[in-house]
């Protein structure tokens, strides 16, 4: 199954996408994660993307479309994939449909996660991430056991993402409203959108996502 997880920053796309992909045997493709790794490696892609990311702005459609074209063609995505963070603009959504059609494939569903804006700001500004396994915590909602280190990597200090500062979070939400929110109507018009509230307990949201895509059997691996 080929899925898009759509929704504003902080709604839980990363956390839920990771679990969904693991439970259902699909590849997780997080464009933000790919870019952050490229920035850490100082690769050409990282150098191109870093400034926009730190300012809370979008990286160009051409760069993102090329990246997703290559990544979705890799072997582990053959059984299906969950896209987290792509598409973020209408041209990206059009390009996704085209690249899948060229391979005689299609997008099966778009899961739209929703939450009120105050909740998103609270989650993002309190978010801490493990640099090793990318598991996220929240200083208020889901704190790590000892307050500072990853539960699964007790020697690793959690860190705040460079773009989770209050000012950049505001900019990212604005960019979402202007450039990404139109995709809700775009996919609804094509009959592919399934809305799932992102505000309940983490397991509840996960259950609703699994129901929405019909992946309700026992977890396959790590889910
Ligand atoms: P995320 O981890 O999804 O919040 O993405 C972090 C940042 O990476 C975004 O604020 C953008 O700067 C960049 N980014 C990720 N995915 C895309 C995309 N599909 N189009 C443009 N920029 C993106």
CSV table of C-alpha atoms and ligand atoms in Angstrom, one decimal:
chain,number,residue,atom,x,y,z
A,1,UNK,CA,0.0,0.0,0.0
A,2,UNK,CA,1.2,3.5,-0.8
A,3,UNK,CA,0.2,6.2,1.6
A,4,UNK,CA,0.7,9.8,2.4
A,5,UNK,CA,0.5,11.1,5.9
A,6,UNK,CA,-0.7,14.7,5.7
A,7,UNK,CA,-1.0,17.2,8.5
A,8,UNK,CA,0.7,20.2,10.1
A,9,UNK,CA,4.0,20.1,11.9
A,10,UNK,CA,3.7,18.6,15.3
A,11,UNK,CA,0.6,16.6,14.6
A,12,UNK,CA,2.4,13.2,14.9
A,13,UNK,CA,3.2,12.2,11.3
A,14,UNK,CA,6.7,11.1,12.2
A,15,UNK,CA,5.9,9.1,15.3
A,16,UNK,CA,2.8,7.5,13.8
A,17,UNK,CA,4.3,7.0,10.4
A,18,UNK,CA,7.2,5.1,11.9
A,19,UNK,CA,4.9,2.8,13.8
A,20,UNK,CA,2.5,2.3,10.9
A,21,UNK,CA,5.3,1.4,8.5
A,22,UNK,CA,6.8,-1.0,11.0
A,23,UNK,CA,3.5,-2.7,11.8
A,24,UNK,CA,2.3,-3.1,8.2
A,25,UNK,CA,5.7,-3.9,6.6
A,26,UNK,CA,6.0,-0.8,4.5
A,27,UNK,CA,9.0,1.5,4.1
A,28,UNK,CA,8.9,4.8,6.0
A,29,UNK,CA,10.0,7.7,3.8
A,30,UNK,CA,10.4,10.9,5.8
A,31,UNK,CA,11.6,13.7,3.7
A,32,UNK,CA,12.5,15.9,6.7
A,33,UNK,CA,14.6,13.0,8.1
A,34,UNK,CA,16.4,12.5,4.8
A,35,UNK,CA,17.2,16.2,4.7
A,36,UNK,CA,18.4,16.4,8.3
A,37,UNK,CA,20.7,13.4,7.6
A,38,UNK,CA,22.0,15.2,4.5
A,39,UNK,CA,22.6,18.4,6.6
A,40,UNK,CA,24.5,16.3,9.2
A,41,UNK,CA,26.7,14.7,6.5
A,42,UNK,CA,27.3,18.1,4.8
A,43,UNK,CA,26.3,16.6,1.5
A,44,UNK,CA,25.4,18.7,-1.5
A,45,UNK,CA,21.7,18.2,-0.7
A,46,UNK,CA,22.3,19.2,2.9
A,47,UNK,CA,24.1,22.4,1.8
A,48,UNK,CA,21.2,23.3,-0.5
A,49,UNK,CA,18.5,22.5,2.1
A,50,UNK,CA,19.9,23.8,5.4
A,51,UNK,CA,19.1,27.4,5.1
A,52,UNK,CA,15.4,26.9,4.3
A,53,UNK,CA,15.0,24.3,6.9
A,54,UNK,CA,16.4,26.4,9.7
A,55,UNK,CA,14.2,29.3,8.6
A,56,UNK,CA,11.1,27.1,8.6
A,57,UNK,CA,10.7,27.5,4.9
A,58,UNK,CA,10.2,24.8,2.2
A,59,UNK,CA,13.0,23.3,0.1
A,60,UNK,CA,12.4,23.7,-3.6
A,61,UNK,CA,9.9,21.4,-5.3
A,62,UNK,CA,12.5,20.3,-7.9
A,63,UNK,CA,14.9,19.1,-5.2
A,64,UNK,CA,12.2,17.4,-3.2
A,65,UNK,CA,10.5,15.7,-6.2
A,66,UNK,CA,13.9,14.3,-7.4
A,67,UNK,CA,14.6,13.0,-3.9
A,68,UNK,CA,11.3,11.2,-3.6
A,69,UNK,CA,11.5,9.9,-7.1
A,70,UNK,CA,14.7,8.1,-6.2
A,71,UNK,CA,13.7,7.0,-2.8
A,72,UNK,CA,10.4,5.5,-3.7
A,73,UNK,CA,12.2,3.4,-6.4
A,74,UNK,CA,14.4,1.7,-3.9
A,75,UNK,CA,13.8,-2.0,-3.2
A,76,UNK,CA,12.5,-1.7,0.3
A,77,UNK,CA,9.6,0.5,-1.0
A,78,UNK,CA,8.4,-2.2,-3.4
A,79,UNK,CA,5.8,-3.6,-0.9
A,80,UNK,CA,4.5,-0.2,-0.1
A,81,UNK,CA,5.5,3.0,1.6
A,82,UNK,CA,4.3,5.7,4.0
A,83,UNK,CA,5.3,9.2,3.0
A,84,UNK,CA,5.8,11.5,6.0
A,85,UNK,CA,6.3,15.2,5.0
A,86,UNK,CA,5.8,14.8,1.2
A,87,UNK,CA,4.0,16.2,-0.7
A,88,UNK,CA,3.9,19.7,0.8
A,89,UNK,CA,2.7,21.6,-2.2
A,90,UNK,CA,0.3,21.1,-5.1
A,91,UNK,CA,3.2,20.7,-7.7
A,92,UNK,CA,4.7,18.0,-5.4
A,93,UNK,CA,1.3,16.2,-5.2
A,94,UNK,CA,1.0,16.3,-9.0
A,95,UNK,CA,4.5,15.1,-9.5
A,96,UNK,CA,3.9,12.2,-7.1
A,97,UNK,CA,0.9,11.0,-9.1
A,98,UNK,CA,2.9,11.3,-12.3
A,99,UNK,CA,5.9,9.4,-11.0
A,100,UNK,CA,3.7,6.6,-9.7
A,101,UNK,CA,1.7,6.4,-12.9
A,102,UNK,CA,4.9,6.1,-14.9
A,103,UNK,CA,5.6,2.9,-12.9
A,104,UNK,CA,1.9,1.7,-13.3
A,105,UNK,CA,1.4,2.4,-9.6
A,106,UNK,CA,-1.0,4.7,-7.7
A,107,UNK,CA,-1.3,6.3,-4.3
A,108,UNK,CA,-3.8,4.2,-2.3
A,109,UNK,CA,-4.8,6.7,0.4
A,110,UNK,CA,-4.0,10.0,2.1
A,111,UNK,CA,-4.4,10.0,5.9
A,112,UNK,CA,-4.9,13.5,7.2
A,113,UNK,CA,-4.1,14.0,10.8
A,114,UNK,CA,-5.6,17.0,12.6
A,115,UNK,CA,-5.0,18.9,15.8
A,116,UNK,CA,-5.7,22.5,17.1
A,117,UNK,CA,-2.9,25.0,16.6
A,118,UNK,CA,-2.2,25.7,20.3
A,119,UNK,CA,-1.7,22.0,20.8
A,120,UNK,CA,0.8,21.9,17.9
A,121,UNK,CA,2.8,24.8,19.2
A,122,UNK,CA,3.0,23.2,22.6
A,123,UNK,CA,4.1,19.8,21.2
A,124,UNK,CA,6.7,21.3,18.9
A,125,UNK,CA,8.4,23.7,21.3
A,126,UNK,CA,8.5,20.9,24.0
A,127,UNK,CA,9.7,18.3,21.6
A,128,UNK,CA,13.0,16.4,22.2
A,129,UNK,CA,14.5,13.9,19.8
A,130,UNK,CA,17.0,11.0,20.2
A,131,UNK,CA,19.7,11.6,17.6
A,132,UNK,CA,20.3,7.9,17.3
A,133,UNK,CA,16.8,6.3,16.9
A,134,UNK,CA,14.9,9.5,16.2
A,135,UNK,CA,12.3,8.6,18.8
A,136,UNK,CA,10.6,11.8,20.0
A,137,UNK,CA,9.6,12.8,23.5
A,138,UNK,CA,7.8,15.8,24.9
A,139,UNK,CA,8.8,17.6,28.1
A,140,UNK,CA,5.2,17.8,29.2
A,141,UNK,CA,3.3,15.0,27.4
A,142,UNK,CA,5.8,12.1,26.9
A,143,UNK,CA,8.9,12.9,29.0
A,144,UNK,CA,11.9,10.6,28.9
A,145,UNK,CA,12.3,8.5,32.0
A,146,UNK,CA,15.2,10.5,33.4
A,147,UNK,CA,14.2,13.8,31.8
A,148,UNK,CA,17.2,14.1,29.5
A,149,UNK,CA,18.2,10.8,27.9
A,150,UNK,CA,16.6,8.4,25.4
A,151,UNK,CA,14.8,5.5,27.2
A,152,UNK,CA,16.3,3.1,24.6
A,153,UNK,CA,19.7,4.8,24.5
A,154,UNK,CA,20.4,5.8,28.1
A,155,UNK,CA,23.9,7.2,27.2
A,156,UNK,CA,22.5,9.5,24.5
A,157,UNK,CA,21.4,13.0,25.4
A,158,UNK,CA,18.1,14.1,23.7
A,159,UNK,CA,18.2,17.3,21.7
A,160,UNK,CA,15.8,19.9,20.3
A,161,UNK,CA,15.5,20.1,16.6
A,162,UNK,CA,17.0,23.4,15.2
A,163,UNK,CA,13.6,24.3,13.7
A,164,UNK,CA,11.6,23.7,16.9
A,165,UNK,CA,12.2,27.1,18.4
A,166,UNK,CA,9.1,29.3,19.0
A,167,UNK,CA,9.8,31.7,16.2
A,168,UNK,CA,10.5,29.0,13.6
A,169,UNK,CA,7.5,27.0,14.7
A,170,UNK,CA,5.3,29.9,14.0
A,171,UNK,CA,6.8,30.3,10.5
A,172,UNK,CA,6.4,26.6,9.8
A,173,UNK,CA,2.7,26.7,10.8
A,174,UNK,CA,2.2,29.7,8.5
A,175,UNK,CA,4.0,27.9,5.6
A,176,UNK,CA,1.7,24.9,6.3
A,177,UNK,CA,-1.4,27.0,6.1
A,178,UNK,CA,-0.4,28.7,2.9
A,179,UNK,CA,1.3,26.0,0.9
A,180,UNK,CA,0.4,22.6,2.3
A,181,UNK,CA,-3.2,22.9,3.7
A,182,UNK,CA,-4.6,23.2,0.1
A,183,UNK,CA,-3.6,19.6,-0.3
A,184,UNK,CA,-6.5,18.6,2.0
A,185,UNK,CA,-9.0,19.8,-0.6
A,186,UNK,CA,-6.9,18.5,-3.4
A,187,UNK,CA,-7.0,14.9,-2.1
A,188,UNK,CA,-10.6,15.2,-0.8
A,189,UNK,CA,-11.7,16.1,-4.3
A,190,UNK,CA,-10.1,13.0,-5.7
A,191,UNK,CA,-11.8,10.9,-3.0
A,192,UNK,CA,-8.5,9.7,-1.5
A,193,UNK,CA,-8.6,11.6,1.8
A,194,UNK,CA,-9.3,9.9,5.2
A,195,UNK,CA,-9.3,12.2,8.2
A,196,UNK,CA,-8.0,10.9,11.5
A,197,UNK,CA,-8.0,13.1,14.7
A,198,UNK,CA,-4.4,13.4,16.0
A,199,UNK,CA,-5.4,14.6,19.5
A,200,UNK,CA,-6.1,11.3,21.3
A,201,UNK,CA,-3.7,9.1,23.2
A,202,UNK,CA,-0.8,7.9,21.0
A,203,UNK,CA,-2.1,4.3,20.8
A,204,UNK,CA,-5.6,5.4,20.0
A,205,UNK,CA,-4.4,7.5,17.1
A,206,UNK,CA,-2.3,4.6,15.9
A,207,UNK,CA,-5.3,2.3,16.1
A,208,UNK,CA,-7.4,4.7,14.1
A,209,UNK,CA,-4.7,5.0,11.4
A,210,UNK,CA,-4.4,1.2,11.1
A,211,UNK,CA,-8.2,0.9,10.8
A,212,UNK,CA,-8.3,3.6,8.1
A,213,UNK,CA,-5.9,1.6,5.9
A,214,UNK,CA,-7.1,-1.9,6.8
A,215,UNK,CA,-3.8,-2.9,8.4
A,216,UNK,CA,-5.3,-4.4,11.6
A,217,UNK,CA,-3.6,-7.8,12.0
A,218,UNK,CA,-0.8,-8.6,14.3
A,219,UNK,CA,2.3,-6.3,14.1
A,220,UNK,CA,4.8,-7.6,11.5
A,221,UNK,CA,8.1,-6.2,12.9
A,222,UNK,CA,8.9,-3.8,15.6
A,223,UNK,CA,5.4,-2.3,15.6
B,1,LIG,P1,9.6,17.8,8.8
B,1,LIG,O1,10.6,16.9,9.5
B,1,LIG,O2,8.7,17.1,7.9
B,1,LIG,O3,9.0,18.8,9.7
B,1,LIG,O4,10.5,18.7,7.8
B,1,LIG,C1,11.5,19.6,8.2
B,1,LIG,C2,11.9,20.6,7.2
B,1,LIG,O5,12.4,20.0,6.0
B,1,LIG,C3,10.7,21.4,6.6
B,1,LIG,O6,10.4,22.6,7.5
B,1,LIG,C4,11.2,21.9,5.3
B,1,LIG,O7,12.2,22.9,5.4
B,1,LIG,C5,12.0,20.6,4.8
B,1,LIG,N1,11.1,19.7,4.1
B,1,LIG,C6,10.7,18.4,4.4
B,1,LIG,N2,9.9,17.9,3.5
B,1,LIG,C7,9.7,18.8,2.5
B,1,LIG,C8,9.0,18.9,1.3
B,1,LIG,N3,8.2,17.9,0.9
B,1,LIG,N4,9.0,20.0,0.6
B,1,LIG,C9,9.8,21.1,1.0
B,1,LIG,N5,10.5,21.1,2.1
B,1,LIG,C10,10.5,20.0,2.9
